[in-house]
Amino acid sequence: MDENLEFLAVKSKLSNRWGFAKGHVEFEETEKETAKREVLEEAGININIHDGFRMKIDYKINENIKKEVIFFLAELSEEPAAIDYKEIHE
């Protein structure tokens, strides 16, 4: 792995805010499969997720809305892909 650490952020068309690619787990999909699919759909980038790093953060927006965010460490693969401009702005 390269010594340089970089982060991928996408700008949402809906909220006009920067953040990480995100989404919900689909039927019979693993967390890693979800992460790979969402990064591909939202940023047009294929990634390889490294084993051994998984960080989970739970938080509440209010008493009724609970959120869970899972982070993985990944690197770009060489495969080209296309950006979905319906979901992201930049």
Short mmCIF file of C-alpha atoms in Angstrom, two decimals:
data_model
loop_
_atom_site.label_atom_id
_atom_site.label_comp_id
_atom_site.label_asym_id
_atom_site.label_seq_id
_atom_site.Cartn_x
_atom_site.Cartn_y
_atom_site.Cartn_z
CA MET A 1 0.00 0.00 0.00
CA ASP A 2 1.15 3.55 -0.77
CA GLU A 3 2.33 5.70 2.15
CA ASN A 4 -0.04 8.52 1.15
CA LEU A 5 -3.46 8.46 2.78
CA GLU A 6 -6.26 9.99 0.73
CA PHE A 7 -10.01 10.23 1.27
CA LEU A 8 -12.83 10.11 -1.25
CA ALA A 9 -15.59 12.68 -0.72
CA VAL A 10 -18.59 13.29 -2.98
CA LYS A 11 -20.84 16.35 -3.11
CA SER A 12 -24.53 15.46 -2.94
CA LYS A 13 -26.89 17.02 -5.47
CA LEU A 14 -29.73 16.83 -2.95
CA SER A 15 -28.06 18.52 0.03
CA ASN A 16 -25.16 20.26 -1.77
CA ARG A 17 -22.89 18.97 1.03
CA TRP A 18 -19.66 16.99 0.93
CA GLY A 19 -19.53 13.54 2.48
CA PHE A 20 -18.56 9.93 1.99
CA ALA A 21 -20.30 7.58 -0.43
CA LYS A 22 -23.11 5.93 1.49
CA GLY A 23 -26.14 3.72 1.15
CA HIS A 24 -28.13 0.85 2.51
CA VAL A 25 -27.34 -2.86 2.42
CA GLU A 26 -29.43 -4.62 -0.22
CA PHE A 27 -30.92 -8.10 0.18
CA GLU A 28 -28.24 -10.75 0.91
CA GLU A 29 -25.44 -8.21 0.37
CA THR A 30 -22.48 -8.00 2.76
CA GLU A 31 -21.26 -4.72 4.25
CA LYS A 32 -18.18 -4.82 2.02
CA GLU A 33 -20.28 -5.52 -1.08
CA THR A 34 -22.48 -2.56 -0.16
CA ALA A 35 -19.45 -0.28 0.24
CA LYS A 36 -18.00 -1.33 -3.11
CA ARG A 37 -21.36 -0.90 -4.88
CA GLU A 38 -22.05 2.53 -3.36
CA VAL A 39 -18.58 3.90 -4.20
CA LEU A 40 -18.97 2.62 -7.76
CA GLU A 41 -22.50 4.05 -8.14
CA GLU A 42 -21.78 7.42 -6.56
CA ALA A 43 -18.19 8.13 -7.56
CA GLY A 44 -17.63 5.85 -10.54
CA ILE A 45 -14.66 4.23 -8.85
CA ASN A 46 -13.90 0.54 -8.36
CA ILE A 47 -12.19 -0.20 -5.04
CA ASN A 48 -10.49 -3.11 -3.31
CA ILE A 49 -11.32 -3.22 0.40
CA HIS A 50 -8.53 -4.25 2.77
CA ASP A 51 -9.23 -6.88 5.41
CA GLY A 52 -8.53 -6.03 9.02
CA PHE A 53 -10.03 -2.53 9.25
CA ARG A 54 -13.70 -1.88 10.01
CA MET A 55 -14.90 1.03 12.11
CA LYS A 56 -18.54 1.44 13.14
CA ILE A 57 -20.10 4.63 14.50
CA ASP A 58 -23.65 4.76 15.89
CA TYR A 59 -25.42 8.07 16.46
CA LYS A 60 -28.89 9.60 16.75
CA ILE A 61 -30.31 12.46 14.73
CA ASN A 62 -33.11 12.67 17.28
CA GLU A 63 -34.84 10.22 19.61
CA ASN A 64 -36.57 8.47 16.69
CA ILE A 65 -33.82 8.32 14.07
CA LYS A 66 -30.77 6.16 14.74
CA LYS A 67 -27.92 5.94 12.24
CA GLU A 68 -25.05 3.50 11.80
CA VAL A 69 -21.97 4.28 9.71
CA ILE A 70 -19.34 1.70 8.81
CA PHE A 71 -15.94 2.70 7.42
CA PHE A 72 -13.48 0.49 5.54
CA LEU A 73 -9.94 1.01 4.31
CA ALA A 74 -9.69 0.57 0.54
CA GLU A 75 -7.59 1.41 -2.48
CA LEU A 76 -8.46 2.11 -6.09
CA SER A 77 -8.52 -0.73 -8.56
CA GLU A 78 -7.44 -0.12 -12.13
CA GLU A 79 -10.86 -0.72 -13.65
CA PRO A 80 -12.52 2.36 -15.19
CA ALA A 81 -16.12 3.24 -14.33
CA ALA A 82 -18.67 6.01 -14.86
CA ILE A 83 -19.92 8.62 -12.38
CA ASP A 84 -23.65 8.74 -11.58
CA TYR A 85 -24.42 12.45 -11.77
CA LYS A 86 -28.01 11.83 -10.61
CA GLU A 87 -26.72 11.31 -7.06
CA ILE A 88 -23.66 13.54 -6.80
CA HIS A 89 -22.82 17.07 -7.83
CA GLU A 90 -19.00 16.93 -7.84
#
